[in-house]
CSV table of C-alpha atoms in Angstrom, one decimal:
chain,number,residue,atom,x,y,z
A,8,MET,CA,29.4,-11.4,-22.1
A,9,ASN,CA,31.5,-8.7,-20.2
A,10,ASN,CA,28.9,-6.5,-18.5
A,11,ASN,CA,31.2,-3.1,-19.1
A,12,TYR,CA,29.0,-2.2,-22.0
A,13,ILE,CA,26.2,-1.6,-19.6
A,14,GLU,CA,28.3,1.0,-18.1
A,15,LYS,CA,29.6,2.5,-21.2
A,16,LEU,CA,26.2,2.8,-22.5
A,17,GLU,CA,25.1,4.6,-19.5
A,18,PHE,CA,22.4,2.0,-19.1
A,19,ASP,CA,22.0,3.1,-15.6
A,20,PHE,CA,20.6,6.1,-16.6
A,21,ILE,CA,17.8,4.1,-18.2
A,22,ARG,CA,17.2,2.2,-15.6
A,23,GLU,CA,17.0,5.0,-13.1
A,24,ASN,CA,14.4,6.8,-15.3
A,25,LEU,CA,12.4,3.8,-15.7
A,26,SER,CA,12.3,3.3,-12.0
A,27,THR,CA,10.6,6.7,-11.6
A,28,LEU,CA,8.0,6.2,-14.3
A,29,CYS,CA,6.9,2.6,-12.5
A,30,THR,CA,3.8,3.2,-9.9
A,31,PHE,CA,4.2,-0.2,-8.3
A,32,TYR,CA,6.9,-0.7,-5.6
A,33,ILE,CA,8.0,-4.1,-6.9
A,34,SER,CA,8.3,-2.9,-10.5
A,35,LYS,CA,10.6,-0.1,-9.3
A,36,LYS,CA,12.9,-2.3,-7.5
A,37,LEU,CA,12.7,-4.8,-10.7
A,38,SER,CA,13.4,-2.1,-12.9
A,39,GLN,CA,16.9,-1.5,-11.4
A,40,THR,CA,18.1,-4.8,-12.5
A,41,ILE,CA,16.9,-5.3,-16.0
A,42,LYS,CA,19.7,-5.9,-18.6
A,43,PRO,CA,19.5,-5.4,-22.4
A,44,GLU,CA,18.0,-8.4,-24.3
A,45,PHE,CA,19.5,-10.3,-27.2
A,46,ASN,CA,16.9,-13.0,-28.0
A,47,ILE,CA,15.2,-11.6,-31.1
A,48,ARG,CA,11.6,-13.1,-30.4
A,49,LYS,CA,11.9,-11.6,-26.8
A,50,ILE,CA,12.5,-8.3,-28.3
A,51,GLU,CA,9.7,-8.2,-30.8
A,52,GLU,CA,7.5,-9.5,-27.9
A,53,MET,CA,8.4,-6.7,-25.7
A,54,HIS,CA,8.4,-4.0,-28.4
A,55,LEU,CA,4.8,-5.1,-29.3
A,56,LYS,CA,3.7,-4.7,-25.4
A,57,THR,CA,5.3,-1.4,-25.3
A,58,GLN,CA,3.9,0.0,-28.3
A,59,GLU,CA,0.4,-1.3,-27.0
A,60,ALA,CA,0.8,0.3,-23.7
A,61,ARG,CA,1.8,3.6,-25.3
A,62,GLU,CA,-1.3,3.4,-27.5
A,63,PHE,CA,-3.4,2.6,-24.6
A,64,LEU,CA,-1.8,5.7,-22.4
A,65,GLU,CA,-2.7,7.9,-25.2
A,66,LYS,CA,-6.4,7.2,-25.1
A,67,GLU,CA,-7.3,5.9,-21.4
A,68,ASP,CA,-6.0,6.9,-17.8
A,69,PRO,CA,-3.7,4.7,-16.4
A,70,VAL,CA,-4.3,2.4,-13.7
A,71,LEU,CA,-1.7,3.5,-11.0
A,72,PHE,CA,-0.5,1.3,-8.1
A,73,SER,CA,1.2,4.4,-6.3
A,74,ASN,CA,-0.4,4.1,-3.1
A,75,ILE,CA,0.1,0.4,-2.6
A,76,ASN,CA,3.4,0.1,-0.7
A,77,ASN,CA,3.2,-3.3,1.2
A,78,VAL,CA,1.1,-6.3,0.0
A,79,VAL,CA,2.0,-8.7,2.7
A,80,PRO,CA,1.3,-12.1,0.6
A,81,LEU,CA,3.8,-10.6,-2.1
A,82,GLU,CA,6.6,-10.2,0.6
A,83,THR,CA,6.0,-13.5,2.8
A,84,GLU,CA,4.1,-16.5,3.2
A,85,ILE,CA,1.3,-15.9,5.7
A,86,LYS,CA,0.8,-18.9,7.8
A,87,ASP,CA,-1.9,-20.1,10.2
A,88,GLY,CA,-1.8,-18.6,13.4
A,89,HIS,CA,-0.7,-15.2,11.7
A,90,LEU,CA,-3.0,-12.3,12.1
A,91,LEU,CA,-3.0,-9.6,9.6
A,92,GLU,CA,-3.6,-5.8,10.9
A,93,SER,CA,-6.6,-3.8,9.5
A,94,LEU,CA,-4.0,-1.4,7.5
A,95,GLU,CA,-2.2,-4.5,5.8
A,96,LEU,CA,-5.8,-6.0,4.7
A,97,ILE,CA,-6.7,-2.6,3.4
A,98,GLN,CA,-3.6,-2.6,1.2
A,99,ILE,CA,-4.5,-6.1,-0.1
A,100,GLY,CA,-8.0,-5.1,-0.6
A,101,GLU,CA,-6.8,-2.2,-2.7
A,102,PHE,CA,-4.3,-3.8,-4.5
A,103,LEU,CA,-6.7,-6.4,-5.5
A,104,LYS,CA,-9.3,-3.7,-6.8
A,105,LEU,CA,-6.7,-2.1,-8.8
A,106,CYS,CA,-5.7,-5.6,-10.5
A,107,ASN,CA,-9.5,-6.0,-11.4
A,108,ASN,CA,-9.7,-2.2,-12.9
A,109,LEU,CA,-6.4,-2.7,-14.8
A,110,LYS,CA,-8.1,-6.3,-16.4
A,111,THR,CA,-11.1,-4.5,-17.1
A,112,SER,CA,-9.6,-1.4,-18.6
A,113,LEU,CA,-7.5,-3.5,-21.2
A,114,GLY,CA,-10.4,-5.7,-21.8
A,115,PHE,CA,-12.7,-3.1,-23.4
A,116,ASN,CA,-10.4,-3.3,-26.8
A,117,ARG,CA,-9.0,-6.8,-26.7
A,118,LYS,CA,-8.0,-7.0,-30.3
A,119,LYS,CA,-6.0,-3.9,-30.1
A,120,PHE,CA,-4.3,-4.5,-27.1
A,121,ASN,CA,-4.1,-8.2,-27.6
A,122,ASN,CA,-0.4,-8.9,-26.2
A,123,LEU,CA,-1.2,-6.8,-22.9
A,124,ASN,CA,-4.6,-9.1,-22.6
A,125,ASN,CA,-2.8,-12.2,-22.8
A,126,LEU,CA,-0.8,-10.9,-19.9
A,127,VAL,CA,-3.4,-9.4,-17.6
A,128,ASN,CA,-6.2,-11.9,-18.6
A,129,LYS,CA,-4.5,-14.4,-16.0
A,130,ILE,CA,-5.3,-12.0,-13.0
A,131,SER,CA,-7.6,-13.6,-10.6
A,132,THR,CA,-10.6,-11.6,-9.9
A,133,MET,CA,-11.2,-11.8,-6.1
A,134,ASN,CA,-14.1,-9.5,-5.3
A,135,ASP,CA,-15.4,-11.7,-2.7
A,136,VAL,CA,-12.2,-10.9,-0.8
A,137,VAL,CA,-12.4,-7.3,-1.8
A,138,ASP,CA,-15.9,-7.1,-0.7
A,139,SER,CA,-15.1,-8.8,2.7
A,140,ILE,CA,-12.5,-6.4,3.6
A,141,GLU,CA,-14.3,-3.1,2.6
A,142,ASN,CA,-17.5,-4.5,4.4
A,143,SER,CA,-15.4,-4.8,7.5
A,144,ILE,CA,-12.7,-2.1,7.5
A,145,ASP,CA,-13.0,1.6,6.6
A,146,ALA,CA,-10.4,3.5,5.0
A,147,LYS,CA,-8.5,4.7,8.2
A,148,GLY,CA,-8.2,1.1,9.1
A,149,LYS,CA,-10.8,0.8,11.8
A,150,ILE,CA,-13.3,-1.9,12.0
A,151,LYS,CA,-16.7,-1.3,11.0
A,152,SER,CA,-19.2,-1.8,13.6
A,153,THR,CA,-21.2,-3.4,11.1
A,154,ALA,CA,-18.6,-6.4,10.6
A,155,SER,CA,-20.5,-8.1,12.6
A,156,LYS,CA,-23.7,-8.4,14.8
A,157,ASP,CA,-21.7,-9.0,18.1
A,158,LEU,CA,-19.4,-6.1,17.4
A,159,LYS,CA,-22.1,-3.5,17.2
A,160,ILE,CA,-23.7,-4.6,20.4
A,161,LEU,CA,-20.4,-4.7,22.4
A,162,ARG,CA,-19.5,-1.5,21.2
A,163,LYS,CA,-22.6,0.2,22.1
A,164,LYS,CA,-22.5,-1.4,25.6
A,165,SER,CA,-18.8,-0.2,26.1
A,166,SER,CA,-20.0,3.1,25.3
A,167,ASP,CA,-22.7,3.1,27.7
A,168,LYS,CA,-20.4,1.9,30.4
A,169,TYR,CA,-17.8,4.5,29.6
A,170,LYS,CA,-20.7,7.2,29.9
A,171,LEU,CA,-21.7,6.1,33.1
A,172,LEU,CA,-18.4,5.9,34.7
A,173,ASN,CA,-17.4,9.5,33.5
A,174,LYS,CA,-20.6,10.7,34.6
A,175,PHE,CA,-20.1,9.4,38.2
A,176,LEU,CA,-16.6,11.1,38.0
A,177,GLU,CA,-17.8,14.2,36.9
A,178,LYS,CA,-20.2,14.1,39.7
A,179,ILE,CA,-17.4,14.1,42.1
A,180,THR,CA,-15.4,17.0,40.4
A,181,SER,CA,-18.5,19.4,40.4
A,182,ASN,CA,-19.0,19.0,44.2
A,183,LYS,CA,-18.5,22.3,45.4
A,184,SER,CA,-17.5,21.0,48.9
A,185,LYS,CA,-14.4,19.2,47.4
A,186,GLU,CA,-13.7,21.8,44.7
A,187,ILE,CA,-10.6,22.6,46.5
A,188,TYR,CA,-9.1,19.3,46.2
A,189,PHE,CA,-8.8,19.1,42.6
A,190,GLN,CA,-6.0,20.6,40.4
A,191,SER,CA,-8.5,20.8,37.7
A,192,SER,CA,-11.7,19.1,36.8
A,193,SER,CA,-10.0,16.9,33.9
A,194,ILE,CA,-10.5,13.0,34.0
A,195,ARG,CA,-7.0,11.5,33.1
A,196,THR,CA,-6.8,8.1,31.5
A,197,ILE,CA,-3.7,6.5,33.1
A,198,SER,CA,-2.6,2.8,32.3
A,199,GLY,CA,-6.2,2.2,30.7
A,200,ARG,CA,-8.0,3.4,34.2
A,201,LEU,CA,-9.8,6.5,34.5
A,202,ALA,CA,-8.4,8.9,37.4
A,203,LEU,CA,-8.9,12.5,38.9
A,204,GLU,CA,-6.2,15.1,39.3
A,205,ILE,CA,-6.0,15.7,43.1
A,206,LYS,CA,-3.5,18.2,44.6
A,207,SER,CA,-0.8,16.7,46.6
A,208,GLU,CA,-1.7,18.4,49.8
A,209,TYR,CA,-5.4,16.9,49.6
A,210,LYS,CA,-4.4,13.5,48.3
A,211,SER,CA,-5.7,11.6,51.5
A,212,LYS,CA,-8.9,13.4,51.2
A,213,ILE,CA,-9.8,11.3,48.4
A,214,LYS,CA,-10.0,7.5,49.1
A,215,GLY,CA,-8.9,5.6,46.1
A,216,ILE,CA,-5.8,3.9,44.2
A,217,VAL,CA,-2.9,6.3,43.2
A,218,HIS,CA,-1.9,5.6,39.4
A,219,GLY,CA,1.1,8.1,39.5
A,220,SER,CA,2.0,11.9,39.8
A,221,SER,CA,2.9,14.8,37.9
A,222,SER,CA,6.8,15.5,37.4
A,223,THR,CA,6.6,18.0,40.1
A,224,ASN,CA,4.8,15.8,42.4
A,225,GLN,CA,2.2,18.7,42.9
A,226,THR,CA,-0.6,16.5,41.3
A,227,PHE,CA,-1.5,13.0,41.9
A,228,TYR,CA,-3.8,10.9,39.9
A,229,ILE,CA,-6.6,9.0,41.9
A,230,GLU,CA,-9.2,6.5,41.0
A,231,PRO,CA,-11.7,7.1,43.7
A,232,ILE,CA,-12.5,3.7,45.4
A,233,ASP,CA,-16.2,4.1,44.3
A,234,ALA,CA,-15.5,4.2,40.8
A,235,VAL,CA,-13.4,1.0,40.6
A,236,GLU,CA,-16.1,-1.3,40.1
A,237,LEU,CA,-17.6,0.8,37.4
A,238,CYS,CA,-14.0,1.0,35.6
A,239,ASN,CA,-13.7,-2.8,36.0
A,240,ASP,CA,-16.9,-3.0,34.2
A,241,TRP,CA,-15.8,-0.7,31.6
A,242,ILE,CA,-12.4,-2.4,30.8
A,243,GLU,CA,-14.3,-5.6,30.7
A,244,SER,CA,-16.4,-4.4,27.8
A,245,ILE,CA,-13.5,-3.0,26.1
A,246,ASN,CA,-11.7,-6.5,26.1
A,247,GLY,CA,-15.0,-8.1,24.7
A,248,VAL,CA,-14.9,-5.6,21.9
A,249,LYS,CA,-11.1,-6.3,21.6
A,250,LYS,CA,-11.9,-10.0,21.4
A,251,GLU,CA,-14.6,-9.5,18.7
A,252,GLU,CA,-12.2,-7.5,16.7
A,253,ILE,CA,-10.0,-10.1,16.7
A,254,LYS,CA,-12.2,-12.6,15.5
A,255,ILE,CA,-13.1,-10.5,12.5
A,256,LEU,CA,-9.4,-9.9,11.6
A,257,THR,CA,-8.8,-13.8,12.1
A,258,ARG,CA,-11.8,-14.3,9.7
A,259,LEU,CA,-10.5,-12.0,7.1
A,260,THR,CA,-6.9,-13.3,7.6
A,261,LYS,CA,-7.8,-16.8,6.5
A,262,ASN,CA,-9.5,-15.7,3.7
A,263,ILE,CA,-6.3,-14.1,2.5
A,264,ILE,CA,-4.3,-17.5,3.3
A,265,GLU,CA,-6.7,-19.5,1.4
A,266,LYS,CA,-6.4,-17.1,-1.9
A,267,GLN,CA,-2.6,-16.0,-1.1
A,268,GLY,CA,-1.4,-18.4,-4.0
A,269,ASN,CA,-3.6,-16.3,-6.6
A,270,ILE,CA,-2.7,-13.0,-5.2
A,271,LYS,CA,1.0,-13.8,-5.6
A,272,ILE,CA,0.3,-14.6,-9.2
A,273,ASN,CA,-1.4,-11.0,-9.5
A,274,GLY,CA,1.5,-9.5,-7.9
A,275,GLU,CA,3.9,-11.0,-10.6
A,276,ILE,CA,1.5,-9.9,-13.6
A,277,ILE,CA,1.0,-6.3,-12.1
A,278,THR,CA,5.0,-6.1,-11.6
A,279,LYS,CA,5.3,-6.9,-15.5
A,280,ALA,CA,2.8,-4.9,-16.6
A,281,ASP,CA,3.7,-1.8,-14.7
A,282,LEU,CA,7.0,-2.1,-15.9
A,283,ILE,CA,5.6,-2.6,-19.7
A,284,PHE,CA,3.7,0.8,-19.0
A,285,ALA,CA,6.8,2.5,-17.4
A,286,LYS,CA,8.7,1.7,-20.7
A,287,ALA,CA,5.8,3.0,-22.7
A,288,LYS,CA,6.0,6.6,-20.6
A,289,LEU,CA,10.1,6.4,-21.3
A,290,SER,CA,9.3,5.7,-25.0
A,291,LYS,CA,7.2,8.6,-25.4
A,292,GLU,CA,9.6,11.1,-23.3
A,293,MET,CA,12.5,10.0,-25.4
A,294,ASP,CA,10.4,10.2,-28.7
A,295,GLY,CA,11.4,6.4,-29.3
A,296,SER,CA,9.9,4.5,-32.1
A,297,ILE,CA,9.3,0.3,-32.3
A,298,LEU,CA,12.3,-1.2,-34.3
A,299,LYS,CA,11.4,-3.1,-37.6
A,300,ARG,CA,12.9,-6.0,-38.9
A,301,ILE,CA,15.1,-6.8,-36.2
A,302,ASP,CA,16.4,-10.0,-37.4
A,303,SER,CA,17.5,-8.3,-40.7
A,304,ASP,CA,21.0,-8.3,-41.8
A,305,GLU,CA,20.9,-4.7,-42.5
A,306,LEU,CA,20.7,-1.9,-39.9
A,307,ASN,CA,18.9,1.5,-40.8
A,308,LEU,CA,18.6,3.9,-38.0
A,309,VAL,CA,17.4,7.6,-39.1
A,310,ASP,CA,17.8,10.5,-37.1
A,311,CYS,CA,18.9,8.8,-33.8
A,312,ARG,CA,19.3,11.1,-30.6
A,313,HIS,CA,21.1,10.0,-27.3
A,314,PRO,CA,18.7,9.1,-25.0
A,315,ILE,CA,20.2,11.3,-22.2
A,316,LEU,CA,20.7,14.3,-24.2
A,317,LYS,CA,17.2,14.0,-25.8
A,318,SER,CA,16.3,17.3,-28.0
A,319,ASN,CA,19.7,18.8,-27.1
A,320,ALA,CA,21.4,15.9,-29.1
A,321,ILE,CA,22.3,16.3,-32.7
A,322,PRO,CA,20.5,13.8,-34.6
A,323,ILE,CA,22.3,11.0,-36.7
A,324,SER,CA,21.4,8.5,-39.1
A,325,ILE,CA,23.3,5.3,-39.5
A,326,LYS,CA,23.0,2.5,-41.9
A,327,MET,CA,24.7,-0.9,-42.0
A,328,GLU,CA,24.3,-2.7,-45.1
A,329,LYS,CA,24.7,-6.5,-45.5
A,330,GLY,CA,28.5,-7.3,-45.3
A,331,ILE,CA,29.5,-4.4,-43.0
A,332,SER,CA,30.2,-5.6,-39.6
A,333,THR,CA,31.8,-2.1,-38.5
A,334,ILE,CA,31.0,1.7,-38.6
A,335,VAL,CA,33.5,4.3,-37.0
A,336,ILE,CA,31.4,7.6,-35.9
A,337,SER,CA,33.8,10.3,-35.1
A,338,GLY,CA,33.1,13.4,-33.1
A,339,PRO,CA,33.6,14.3,-29.5
């Protein structure tokens, strides 16, 4: 069939409105590509699901996927050797949690929302994955110290070494006899190492490693030679923390790799469900109603309004009895 009817019916307007009502980023994309359906059985099935979604929204709070914008397993296959970042893992965990919430919400009234339940019942509940992510990473994407016994110990060790190094440098800057050497008492981090701000004319007074200077060359950033070993110990402890964090992310990523097939299926289900709920919202906005007897040879539409004009449209009733194939509607 020629696709000109989509443009003439201004179906793009329907797509655009539907897209804005979707809450899941993948269903938003899908809504832009949908076409009118001509299969009677499929139309009836879609009508029933939309009607159920509309009834559900009138009584229950919707499950929104608005904060989910990147679920890696839904976009690409994760292979061995890939390391998911903490924020990516949070997105996966939040997505799976919302999947469970939708399944549970609809499950409270299985008979009334039978068609929707038949769809969401295929959602895989992966509480073990959700729990492992939540127990390891906080809401801001920082790996929790409780994610492993070793991490807690290593972070404590690193903190102690930093305090020792910082205290040593503060002792130097607080020395009254050397006070004139310093541009300020601040301790700067340059290329991962701690340095003091030394006035250019006194840079030879502090033995150490020069890590750079200010744009005017009035200040040199020098790491005192006596602080080098302490700084090395601190950096070594930081590297130990990073290695342990990578071990934790590796463990969590491996868990996702093992479950990514089920996560993809969940994504497909949520995309369909979110689109159905968007249709229900649009139906309510347009004051739409379910069609009855779709397979009938007769058509009787009562007080129809153009969906773009909505309440500004003048309602019109159209009746096509058996044997009538064409109706001419005059007017602008």
